[in-house]
mmCIF file of C-alpha atoms in Angstrom:
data_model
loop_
_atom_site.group_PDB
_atom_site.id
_atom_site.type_symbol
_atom_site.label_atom_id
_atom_site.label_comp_id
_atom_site.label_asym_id
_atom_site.label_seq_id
_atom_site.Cartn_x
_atom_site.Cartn_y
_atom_site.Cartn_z
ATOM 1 C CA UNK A 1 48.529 105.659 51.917
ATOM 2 C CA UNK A 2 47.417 104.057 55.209
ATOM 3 C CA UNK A 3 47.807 107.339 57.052
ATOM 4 C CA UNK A 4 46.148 108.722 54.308
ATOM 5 C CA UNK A 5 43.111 106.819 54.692
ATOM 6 C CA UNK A 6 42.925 107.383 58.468
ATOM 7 C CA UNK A 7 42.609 110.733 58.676
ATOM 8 C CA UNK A 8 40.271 111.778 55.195
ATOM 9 C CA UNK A 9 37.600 111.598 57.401
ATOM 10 C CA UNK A 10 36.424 112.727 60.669
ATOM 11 C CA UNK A 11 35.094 109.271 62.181
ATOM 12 C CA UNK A 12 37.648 106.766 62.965
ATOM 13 C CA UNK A 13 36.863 103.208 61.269
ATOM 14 C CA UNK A 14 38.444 99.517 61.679
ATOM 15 C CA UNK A 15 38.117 96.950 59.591
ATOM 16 C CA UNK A 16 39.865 93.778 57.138
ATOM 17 C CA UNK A 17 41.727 95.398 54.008
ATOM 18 C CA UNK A 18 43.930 93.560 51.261
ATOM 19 C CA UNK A 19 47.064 95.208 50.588
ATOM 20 C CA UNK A 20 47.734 94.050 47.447
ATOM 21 C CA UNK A 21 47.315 91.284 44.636
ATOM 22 C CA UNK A 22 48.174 87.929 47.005
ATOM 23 C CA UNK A 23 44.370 88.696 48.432
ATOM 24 C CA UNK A 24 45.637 88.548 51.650
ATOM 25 C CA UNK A 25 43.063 90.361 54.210
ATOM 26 C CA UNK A 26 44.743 91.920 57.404
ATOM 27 C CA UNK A 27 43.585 94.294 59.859
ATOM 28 C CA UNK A 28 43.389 98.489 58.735
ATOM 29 C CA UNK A 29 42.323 101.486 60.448
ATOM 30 C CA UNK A 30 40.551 103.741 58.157
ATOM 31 C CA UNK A 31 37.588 106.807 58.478
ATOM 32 C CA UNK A 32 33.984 107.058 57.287
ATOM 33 C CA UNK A 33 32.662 110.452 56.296
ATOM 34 C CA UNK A 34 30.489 112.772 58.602
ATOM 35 C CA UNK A 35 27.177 111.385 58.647
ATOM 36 C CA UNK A 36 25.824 114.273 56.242
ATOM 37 C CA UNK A 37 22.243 115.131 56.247
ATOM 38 C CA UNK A 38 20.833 112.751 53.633
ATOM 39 C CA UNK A 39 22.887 109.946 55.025
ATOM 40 C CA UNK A 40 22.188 106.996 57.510
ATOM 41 C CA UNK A 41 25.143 105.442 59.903
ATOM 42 C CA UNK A 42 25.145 102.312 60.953
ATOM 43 C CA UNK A 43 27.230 99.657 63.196
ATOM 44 C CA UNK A 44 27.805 96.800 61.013
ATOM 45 C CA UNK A 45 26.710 93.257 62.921
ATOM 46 C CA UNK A 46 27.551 90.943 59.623
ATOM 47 C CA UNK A 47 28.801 91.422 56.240
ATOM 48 C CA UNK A 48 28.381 87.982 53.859
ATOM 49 C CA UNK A 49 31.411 86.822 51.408
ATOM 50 C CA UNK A 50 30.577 86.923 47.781
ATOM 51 C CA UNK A 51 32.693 85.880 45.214
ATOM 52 C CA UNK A 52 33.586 88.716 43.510
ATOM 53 C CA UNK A 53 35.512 89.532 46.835
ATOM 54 C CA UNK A 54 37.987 87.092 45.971
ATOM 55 C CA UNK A 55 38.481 88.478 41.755
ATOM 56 C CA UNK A 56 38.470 91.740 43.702
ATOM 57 C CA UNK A 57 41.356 91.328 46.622
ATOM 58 C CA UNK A 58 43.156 89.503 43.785
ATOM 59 C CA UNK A 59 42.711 91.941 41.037
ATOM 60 C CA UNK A 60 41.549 89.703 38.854
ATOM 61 C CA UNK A 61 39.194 91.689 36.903
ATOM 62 C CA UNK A 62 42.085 94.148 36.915
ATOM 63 C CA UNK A 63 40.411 97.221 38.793
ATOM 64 C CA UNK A 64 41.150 96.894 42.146
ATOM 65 C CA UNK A 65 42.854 99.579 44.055
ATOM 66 C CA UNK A 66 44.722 99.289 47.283
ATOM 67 C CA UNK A 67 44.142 99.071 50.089
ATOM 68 C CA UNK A 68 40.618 97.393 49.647
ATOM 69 C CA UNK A 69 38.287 96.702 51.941
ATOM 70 C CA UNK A 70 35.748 94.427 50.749
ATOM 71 C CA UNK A 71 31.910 93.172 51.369
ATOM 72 C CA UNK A 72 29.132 94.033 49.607
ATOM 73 C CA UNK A 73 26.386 91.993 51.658
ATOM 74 C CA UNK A 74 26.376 94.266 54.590
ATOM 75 C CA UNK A 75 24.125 94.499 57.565
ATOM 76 C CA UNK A 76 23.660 95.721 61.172
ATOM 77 C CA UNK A 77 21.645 98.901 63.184
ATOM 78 C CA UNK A 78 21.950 102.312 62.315
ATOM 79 C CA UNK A 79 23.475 104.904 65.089
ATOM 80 C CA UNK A 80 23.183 108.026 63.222
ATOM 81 C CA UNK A 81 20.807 109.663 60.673
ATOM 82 C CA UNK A 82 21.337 112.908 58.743
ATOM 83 C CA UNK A 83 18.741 115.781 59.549
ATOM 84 C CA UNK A 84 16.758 115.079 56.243
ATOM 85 C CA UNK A 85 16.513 111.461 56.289
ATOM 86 C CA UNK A 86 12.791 110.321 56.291
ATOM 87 C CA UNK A 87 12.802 106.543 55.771
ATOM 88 C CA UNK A 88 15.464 105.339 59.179
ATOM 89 C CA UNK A 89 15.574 106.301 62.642
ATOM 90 C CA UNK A 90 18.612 105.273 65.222
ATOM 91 C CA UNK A 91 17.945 101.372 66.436
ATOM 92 C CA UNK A 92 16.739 100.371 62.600
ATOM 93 C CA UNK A 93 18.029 97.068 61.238
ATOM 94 C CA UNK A 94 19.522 97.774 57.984
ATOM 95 C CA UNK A 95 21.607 96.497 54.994
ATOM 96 C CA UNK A 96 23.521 97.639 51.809
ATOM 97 C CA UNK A 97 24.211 95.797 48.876
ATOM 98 C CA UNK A 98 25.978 96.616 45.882
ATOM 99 C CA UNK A 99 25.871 100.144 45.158
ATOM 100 C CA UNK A 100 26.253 103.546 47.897
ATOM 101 C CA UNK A 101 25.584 105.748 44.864
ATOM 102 C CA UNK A 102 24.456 106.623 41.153
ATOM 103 C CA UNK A 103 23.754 109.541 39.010
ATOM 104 C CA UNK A 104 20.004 109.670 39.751
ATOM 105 C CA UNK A 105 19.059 111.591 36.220
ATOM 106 C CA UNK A 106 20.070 109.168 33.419
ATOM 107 C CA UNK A 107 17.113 106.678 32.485
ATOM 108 C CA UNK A 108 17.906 104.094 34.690
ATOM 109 C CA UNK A 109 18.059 105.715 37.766
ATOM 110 C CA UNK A 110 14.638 107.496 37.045
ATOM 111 C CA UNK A 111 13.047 103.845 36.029
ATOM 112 C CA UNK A 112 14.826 102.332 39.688
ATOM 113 C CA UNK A 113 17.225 100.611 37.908
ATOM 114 C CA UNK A 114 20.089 102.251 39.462
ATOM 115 C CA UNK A 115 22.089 99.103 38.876
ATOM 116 C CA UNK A 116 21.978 100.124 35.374
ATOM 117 C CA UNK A 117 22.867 103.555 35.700
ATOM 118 C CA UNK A 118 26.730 104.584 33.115
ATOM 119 C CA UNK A 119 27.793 105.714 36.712
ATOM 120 C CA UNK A 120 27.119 104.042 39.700
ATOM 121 C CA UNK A 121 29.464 103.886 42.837
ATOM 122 C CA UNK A 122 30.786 101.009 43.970
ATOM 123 C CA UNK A 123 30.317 99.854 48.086
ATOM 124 C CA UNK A 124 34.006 99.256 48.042
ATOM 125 C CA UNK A 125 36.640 99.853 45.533
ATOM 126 C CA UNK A 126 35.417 103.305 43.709
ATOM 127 C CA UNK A 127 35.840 106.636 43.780
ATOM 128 C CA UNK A 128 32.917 108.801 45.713
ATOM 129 C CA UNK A 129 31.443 112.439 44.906
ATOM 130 C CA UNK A 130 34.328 113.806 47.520
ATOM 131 C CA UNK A 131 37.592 111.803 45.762
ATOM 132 C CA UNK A 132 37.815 109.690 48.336
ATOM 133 C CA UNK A 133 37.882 106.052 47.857
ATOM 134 C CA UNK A 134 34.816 103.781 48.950
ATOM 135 C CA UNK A 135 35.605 100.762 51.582
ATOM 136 C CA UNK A 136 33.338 97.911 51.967
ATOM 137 C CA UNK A 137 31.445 95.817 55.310
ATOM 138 C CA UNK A 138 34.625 93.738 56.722
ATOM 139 C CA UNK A 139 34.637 96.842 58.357
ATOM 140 C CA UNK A 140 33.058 97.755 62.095
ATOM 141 C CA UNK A 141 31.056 100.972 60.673
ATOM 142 C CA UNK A 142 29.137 101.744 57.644
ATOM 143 C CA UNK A 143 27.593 105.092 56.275
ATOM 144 C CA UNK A 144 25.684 105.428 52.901
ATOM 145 C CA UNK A 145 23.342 107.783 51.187
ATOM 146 C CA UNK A 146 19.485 106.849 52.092
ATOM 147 C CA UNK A 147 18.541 106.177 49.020
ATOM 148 C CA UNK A 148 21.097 103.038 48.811
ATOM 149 C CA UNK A 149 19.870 101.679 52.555
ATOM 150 C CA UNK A 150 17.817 98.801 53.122
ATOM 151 C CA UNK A 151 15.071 97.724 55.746
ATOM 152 C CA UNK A 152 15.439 94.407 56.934
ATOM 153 C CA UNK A 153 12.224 93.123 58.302
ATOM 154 C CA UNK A 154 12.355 92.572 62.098
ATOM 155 C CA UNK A 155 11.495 88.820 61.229
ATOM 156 C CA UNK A 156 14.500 87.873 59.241
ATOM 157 C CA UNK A 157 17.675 87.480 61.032
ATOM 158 C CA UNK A 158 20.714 89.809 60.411
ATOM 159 C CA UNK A 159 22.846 87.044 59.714
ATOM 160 C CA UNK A 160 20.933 85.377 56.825
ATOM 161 C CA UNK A 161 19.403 88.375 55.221
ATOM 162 C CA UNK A 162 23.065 89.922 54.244
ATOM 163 C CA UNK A 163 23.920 87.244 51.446
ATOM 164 C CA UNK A 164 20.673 88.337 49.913
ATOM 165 C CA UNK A 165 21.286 91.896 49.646
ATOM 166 C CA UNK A 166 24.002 90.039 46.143
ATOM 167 C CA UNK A 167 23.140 86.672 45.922
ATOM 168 C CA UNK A 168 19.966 87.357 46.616
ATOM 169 C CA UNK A 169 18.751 90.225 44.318
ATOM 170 C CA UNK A 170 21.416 88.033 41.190
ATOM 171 C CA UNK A 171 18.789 85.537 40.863
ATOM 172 C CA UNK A 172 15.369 87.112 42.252
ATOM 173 C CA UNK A 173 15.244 90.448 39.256
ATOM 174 C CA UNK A 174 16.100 88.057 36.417
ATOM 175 C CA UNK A 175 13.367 85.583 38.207
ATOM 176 C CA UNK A 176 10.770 88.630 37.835
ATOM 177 C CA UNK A 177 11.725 90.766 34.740
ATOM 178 C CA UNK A 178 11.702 87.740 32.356
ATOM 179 C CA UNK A 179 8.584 86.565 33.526
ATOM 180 C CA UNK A 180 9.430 83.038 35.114
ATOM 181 C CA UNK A 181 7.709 83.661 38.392
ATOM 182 C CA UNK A 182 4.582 82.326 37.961
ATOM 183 C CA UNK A 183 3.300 79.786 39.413
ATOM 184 C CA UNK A 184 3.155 76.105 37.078
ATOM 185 C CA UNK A 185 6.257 77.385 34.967
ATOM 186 C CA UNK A 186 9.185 75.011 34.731
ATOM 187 C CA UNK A 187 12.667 76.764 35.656
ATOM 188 C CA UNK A 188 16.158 75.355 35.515
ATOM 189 C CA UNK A 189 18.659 76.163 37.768
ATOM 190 C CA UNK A 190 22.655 76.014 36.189
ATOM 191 C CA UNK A 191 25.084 75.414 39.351
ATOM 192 C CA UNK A 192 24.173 75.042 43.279
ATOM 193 C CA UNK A 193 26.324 77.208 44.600
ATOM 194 C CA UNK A 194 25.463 80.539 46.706
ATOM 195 C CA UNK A 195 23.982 82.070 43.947
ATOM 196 C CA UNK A 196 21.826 78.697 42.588
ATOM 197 C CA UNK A 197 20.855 77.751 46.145
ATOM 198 C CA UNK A 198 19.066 80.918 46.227
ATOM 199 C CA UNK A 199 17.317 80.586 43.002
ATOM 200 C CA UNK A 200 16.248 77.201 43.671
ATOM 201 C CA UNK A 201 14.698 78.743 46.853
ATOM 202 C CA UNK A 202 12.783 82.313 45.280
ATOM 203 C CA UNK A 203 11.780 79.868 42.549
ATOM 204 C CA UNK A 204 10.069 77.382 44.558
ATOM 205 C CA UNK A 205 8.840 80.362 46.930
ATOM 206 C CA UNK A 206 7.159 82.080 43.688
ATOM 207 C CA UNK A 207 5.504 78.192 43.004
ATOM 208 C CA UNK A 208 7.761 77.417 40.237
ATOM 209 C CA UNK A 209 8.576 74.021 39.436
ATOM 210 C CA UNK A 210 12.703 74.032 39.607
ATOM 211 C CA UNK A 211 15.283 71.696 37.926
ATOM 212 C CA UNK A 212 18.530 71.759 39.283
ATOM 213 C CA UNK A 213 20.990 71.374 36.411
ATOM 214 C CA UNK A 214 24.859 70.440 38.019
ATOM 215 C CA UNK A 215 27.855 68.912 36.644
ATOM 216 C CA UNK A 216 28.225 67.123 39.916
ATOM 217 C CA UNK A 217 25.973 63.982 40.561
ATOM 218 C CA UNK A 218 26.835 63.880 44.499
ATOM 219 C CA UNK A 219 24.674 67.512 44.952
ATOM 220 C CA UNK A 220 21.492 65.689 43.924
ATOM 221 C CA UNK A 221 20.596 64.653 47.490
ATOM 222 C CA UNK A 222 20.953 68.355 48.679
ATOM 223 C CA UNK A 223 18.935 70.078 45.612
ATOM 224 C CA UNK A 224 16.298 67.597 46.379
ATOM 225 C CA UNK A 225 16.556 66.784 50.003
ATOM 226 C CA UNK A 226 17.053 70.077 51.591
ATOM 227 C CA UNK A 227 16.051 72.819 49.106
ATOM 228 C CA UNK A 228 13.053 71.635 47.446
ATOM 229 C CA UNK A 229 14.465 70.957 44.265
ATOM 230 C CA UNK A 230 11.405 69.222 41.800
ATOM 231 C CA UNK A 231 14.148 67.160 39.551
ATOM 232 C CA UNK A 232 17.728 67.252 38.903
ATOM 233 C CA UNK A 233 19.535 66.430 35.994
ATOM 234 C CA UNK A 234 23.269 66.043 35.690
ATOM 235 C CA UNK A 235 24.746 67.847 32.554
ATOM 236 C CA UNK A 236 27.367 65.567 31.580
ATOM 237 C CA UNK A 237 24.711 63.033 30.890
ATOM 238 C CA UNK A 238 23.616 62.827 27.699
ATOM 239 C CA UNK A 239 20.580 60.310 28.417
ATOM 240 C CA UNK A 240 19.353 62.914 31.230
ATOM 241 C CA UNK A 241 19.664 65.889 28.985
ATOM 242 C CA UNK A 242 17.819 64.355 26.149
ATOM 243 C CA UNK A 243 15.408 62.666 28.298
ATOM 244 C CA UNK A 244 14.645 66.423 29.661
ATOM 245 C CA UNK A 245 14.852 68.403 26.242
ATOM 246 C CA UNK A 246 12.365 70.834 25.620
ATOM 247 C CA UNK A 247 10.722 70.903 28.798
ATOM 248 C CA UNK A 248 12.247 74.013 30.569
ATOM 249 C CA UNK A 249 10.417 77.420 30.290
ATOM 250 C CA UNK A 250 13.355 79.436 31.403
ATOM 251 C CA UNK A 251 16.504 78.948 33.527
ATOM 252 C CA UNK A 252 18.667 80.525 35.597
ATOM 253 C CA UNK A 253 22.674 80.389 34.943
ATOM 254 C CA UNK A 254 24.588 81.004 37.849
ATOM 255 C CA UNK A 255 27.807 79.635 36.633
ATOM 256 C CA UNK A 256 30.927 81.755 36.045
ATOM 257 C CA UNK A 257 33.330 78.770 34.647
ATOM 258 C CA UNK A 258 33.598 78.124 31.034
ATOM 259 C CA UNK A 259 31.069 75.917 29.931
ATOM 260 C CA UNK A 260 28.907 74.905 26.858
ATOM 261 C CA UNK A 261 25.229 76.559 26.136
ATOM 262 C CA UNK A 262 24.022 74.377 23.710
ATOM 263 C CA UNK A 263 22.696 71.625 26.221
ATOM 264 C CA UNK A 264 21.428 74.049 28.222
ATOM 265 C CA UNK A 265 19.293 75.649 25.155
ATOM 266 C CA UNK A 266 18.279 72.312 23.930
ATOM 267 C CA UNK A 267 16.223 71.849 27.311
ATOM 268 C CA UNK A 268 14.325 74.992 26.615
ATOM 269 C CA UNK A 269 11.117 75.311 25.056
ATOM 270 C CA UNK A 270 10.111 77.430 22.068
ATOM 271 C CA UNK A 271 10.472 80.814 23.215
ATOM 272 C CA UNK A 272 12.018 79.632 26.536
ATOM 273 C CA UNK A 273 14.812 82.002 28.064
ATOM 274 C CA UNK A 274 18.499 81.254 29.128
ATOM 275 C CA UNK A 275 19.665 83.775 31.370
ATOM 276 C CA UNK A 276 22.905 84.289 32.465
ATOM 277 C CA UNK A 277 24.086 85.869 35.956
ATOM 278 C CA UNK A 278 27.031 84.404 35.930
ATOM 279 C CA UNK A 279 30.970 86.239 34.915
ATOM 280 C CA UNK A 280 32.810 83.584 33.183
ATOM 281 C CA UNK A 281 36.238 85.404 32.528
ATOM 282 C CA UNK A 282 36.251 84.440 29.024
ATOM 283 C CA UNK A 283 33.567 84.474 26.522
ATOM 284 C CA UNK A 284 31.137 81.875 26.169
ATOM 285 C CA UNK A 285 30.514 79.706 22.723
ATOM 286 C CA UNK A 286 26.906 80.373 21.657
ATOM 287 C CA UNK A 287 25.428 78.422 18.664
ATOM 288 C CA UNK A 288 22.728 80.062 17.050
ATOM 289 C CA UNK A 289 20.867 77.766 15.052
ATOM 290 C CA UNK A 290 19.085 76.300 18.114
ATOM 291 C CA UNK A 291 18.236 80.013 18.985
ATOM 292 C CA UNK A 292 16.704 80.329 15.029
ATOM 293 C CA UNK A 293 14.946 77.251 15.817
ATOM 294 C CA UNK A 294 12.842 77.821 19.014
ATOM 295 C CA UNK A 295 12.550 81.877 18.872
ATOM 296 C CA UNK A 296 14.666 81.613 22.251
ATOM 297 C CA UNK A 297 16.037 84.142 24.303
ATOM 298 C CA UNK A 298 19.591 84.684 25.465
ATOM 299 C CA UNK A 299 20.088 87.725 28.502
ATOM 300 C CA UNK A 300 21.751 88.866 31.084
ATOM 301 C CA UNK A 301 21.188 90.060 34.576
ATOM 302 C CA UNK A 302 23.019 92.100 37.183
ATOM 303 C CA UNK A 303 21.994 92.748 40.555
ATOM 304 C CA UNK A 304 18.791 94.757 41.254
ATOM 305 C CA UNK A 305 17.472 98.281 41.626
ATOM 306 C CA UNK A 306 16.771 99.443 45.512
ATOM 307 C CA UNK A 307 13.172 99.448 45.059
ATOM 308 C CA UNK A 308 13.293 96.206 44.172
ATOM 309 C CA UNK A 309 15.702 95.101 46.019
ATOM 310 C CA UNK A 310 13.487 96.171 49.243
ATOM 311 C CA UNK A 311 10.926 94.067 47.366
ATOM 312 C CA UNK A 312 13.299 90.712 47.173
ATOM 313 C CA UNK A 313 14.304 91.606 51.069
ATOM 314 C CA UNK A 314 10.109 92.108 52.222
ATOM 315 C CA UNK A 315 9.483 88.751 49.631
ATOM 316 C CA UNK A 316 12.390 86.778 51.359
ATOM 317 C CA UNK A 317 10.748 87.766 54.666
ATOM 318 C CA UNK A 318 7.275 86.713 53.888
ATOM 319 C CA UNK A 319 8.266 83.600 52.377
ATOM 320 C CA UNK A 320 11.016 82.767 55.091
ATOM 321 C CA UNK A 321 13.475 82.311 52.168
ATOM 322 C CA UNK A 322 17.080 82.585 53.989
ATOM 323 C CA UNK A 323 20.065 81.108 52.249
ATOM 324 C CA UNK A 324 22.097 78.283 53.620
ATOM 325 C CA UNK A 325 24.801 80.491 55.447
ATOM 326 C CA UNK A 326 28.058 79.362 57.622
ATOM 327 C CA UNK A 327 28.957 82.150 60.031
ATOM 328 C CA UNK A 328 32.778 82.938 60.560
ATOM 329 C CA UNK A 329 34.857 85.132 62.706
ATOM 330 C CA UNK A 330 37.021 87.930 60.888
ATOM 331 C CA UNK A 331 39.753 86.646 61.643
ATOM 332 C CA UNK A 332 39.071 83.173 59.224
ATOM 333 C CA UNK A 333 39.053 85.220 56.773
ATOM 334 C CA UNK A 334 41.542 84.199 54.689
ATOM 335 C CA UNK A 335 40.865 80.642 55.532
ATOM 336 C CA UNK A 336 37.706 81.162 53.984
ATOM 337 C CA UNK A 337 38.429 82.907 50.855
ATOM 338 C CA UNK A 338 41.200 80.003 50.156
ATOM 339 C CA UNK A 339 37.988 77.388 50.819
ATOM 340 C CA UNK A 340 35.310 79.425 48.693
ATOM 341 C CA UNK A 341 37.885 79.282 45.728
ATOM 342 C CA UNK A 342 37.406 75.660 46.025
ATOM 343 C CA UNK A 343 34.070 75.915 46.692
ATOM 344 C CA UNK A 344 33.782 74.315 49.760
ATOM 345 C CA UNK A 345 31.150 76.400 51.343
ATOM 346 C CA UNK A 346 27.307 75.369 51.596
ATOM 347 C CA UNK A 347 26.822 77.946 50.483
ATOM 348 C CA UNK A 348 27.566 81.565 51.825
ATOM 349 C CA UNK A 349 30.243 82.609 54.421
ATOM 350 C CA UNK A 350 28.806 85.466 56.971
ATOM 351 C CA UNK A 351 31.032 87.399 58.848
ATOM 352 C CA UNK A 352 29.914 87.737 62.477
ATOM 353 C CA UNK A 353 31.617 91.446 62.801
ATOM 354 C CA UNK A 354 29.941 92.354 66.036
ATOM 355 C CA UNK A 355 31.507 89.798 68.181
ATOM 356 C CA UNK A 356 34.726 89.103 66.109
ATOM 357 C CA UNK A 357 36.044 92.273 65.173
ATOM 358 C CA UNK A 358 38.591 93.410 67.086
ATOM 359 C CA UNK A 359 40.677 96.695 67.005
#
């Protein structure tokens, strides 16, 4: 299999892969396609840790195929362009997110929602057009479709702006498509992890007022302290929750534990929305009668388009919104995948892949 994946392709590639189930990451030599004339190469400087690296080197969502090279928050300077790209030259700084590649016809796709799209391929983990499998950024080269490449503004560094091209674009479409951007609303946000931090930030960016809703008293400091936070509320208090009830236009769930809806609706406002960007592995209890009650709105949310996507990137840019990032060398790896299942990250492991990467 490991020959295999070393010579599909003409241009030799290095990176982390997990071999099986344990989620252990070790080195693997691979190759990347020819860069083919819609498609922009790049060297990959950083790639940021998200957490459904570690459900996907572990199979636990039970899709994962081996060996897997993850990172989906992937960013460095392209080195090659295909004869009909328009948008990149060689020297660009440039990212990829979620997706290298979707149907383009269905409804979705033509409305920029390619997110959305019945078939969309993977950054790491799928099959491609050509059969071949699709490896993610712990890797030292990248090469992906135009369409799916992003500009990173010259005035956002590399390092941050790669946790944004998941995290970033998880909290920011929800943010905009259900309408709680503007400025004077009231927003919650469920859980400060690398997905809330980032919501607390775009929120207050967008001149939101932002409650930071946590099951751990100890992160009020931080919410409030060092990202802006308006008001925090602890949601294992009672007295807090009823003291806050009804005064939430919309909020932001970024949890993916079990855990109970019903406080969380009681703090929105008629017509307020919950939505939920969080994967709990099991489903979630969800009383209705409070929904009856105050016409509110339960919903979901799951990445981004690339157009808007480019939009979160430029916004971030303008509004010097960078999430709260610890760079690592490839080779902590592991080390850090056994910390972010405890959560003991504030709040989003980078990769440095251009120094620390070695063949």
């Amino acid at each position: 299999m490991t020959r295999l994946a070393e010579e599909e392709h003409p241009n030799k590639a290095f990176g982390w892969a997990a071999r099986d189930s344990s989620g252990v990451l070790s080195p693997f030599k691979f190759s990347r396609r020819e860069t083919g004339e819609n498609d922009v190469a790049f060297k990959v400087l950083y790639c940021g840790i998200c957490h459904s690296d570690l459900h996907m080197v572990k199979n636990e969502w039970g899709s994962s195929v081996y060996p897997l090279v993850p990172g989906h928050e992937v960013v460095g300077e392209v080195t090659e362009v295909g004869n009909k790209v328009q948008n990149f030259k060689v020297g660009d700084r440039v990212g990829v997110g979620c997706l290298v590649g979707s149907c383009r016809s269905c409804d979705s796709c033509k409305d920029d929602l390619e997110n959305y799209c019945p078939k969309p391929v993977l950054t790491y983990g799928a099959k491609y057009y050509d059969g071949t499998m699709t490896y993610g950024g712990y890797s030292d080269t990248m090469v992906a479709d135009e369409h799916f490449i992003i500009r990173i503004p010259d005035n956002l560094p590399l390092d941050a702006a790669a946790p944004l091209l998941c995290a970033g674009i998880t909290v920011y479409s929800p943010l905009i498509y259900y309408g709680l951007d503007k400025p004077g609303l009231h927003v919650g946000v469920v859980g400060l992890g690398g997905l809330g931090h980032v919501a607390v930030k775009f929120a207050k960016a967008m001149g939101v007022k932002v409650t930071v809703i946590s099951t751990s008293p100890n992160k009020k400091k931080e919410a409030l302290e060092n990202l802006g936070a308006d008001s925090f509320l602890v949601s294992r208090d009672q007295d807090q929750l009823q003291g806050a009830n009804g005064t939430l236009d919309g909020i932001i769930d970024t949890v993916s534990a079990q855990h109970p809806l019903l406080p969380l609706l009681g703090l929105l406002k008629s017509h307020g929305k919950l939505v939920l960007v969080g994967a709990p592995e099991k489903p979630l209890e969800l009383p209705v009668f409070p929904l009856l009650q105050g016409r509110k709105l339960v919903a979901g949310s799951m990445i981004g388009g690339l157009k808007e996507t480019q939009e979160m990137i430029d916004f971030a840019a303008k509004h010097n919104v960078k999430p709260d990032i610890e760079v690592i060398a490839m080779e902590y790896v592991n080390t850090a995948m056994e910390r972010l299942l405890k959560a003991d990250v504030k709040y989003r492991f980078v990769i440095d892949i251009g120094k620390t990467l070695k063949a």
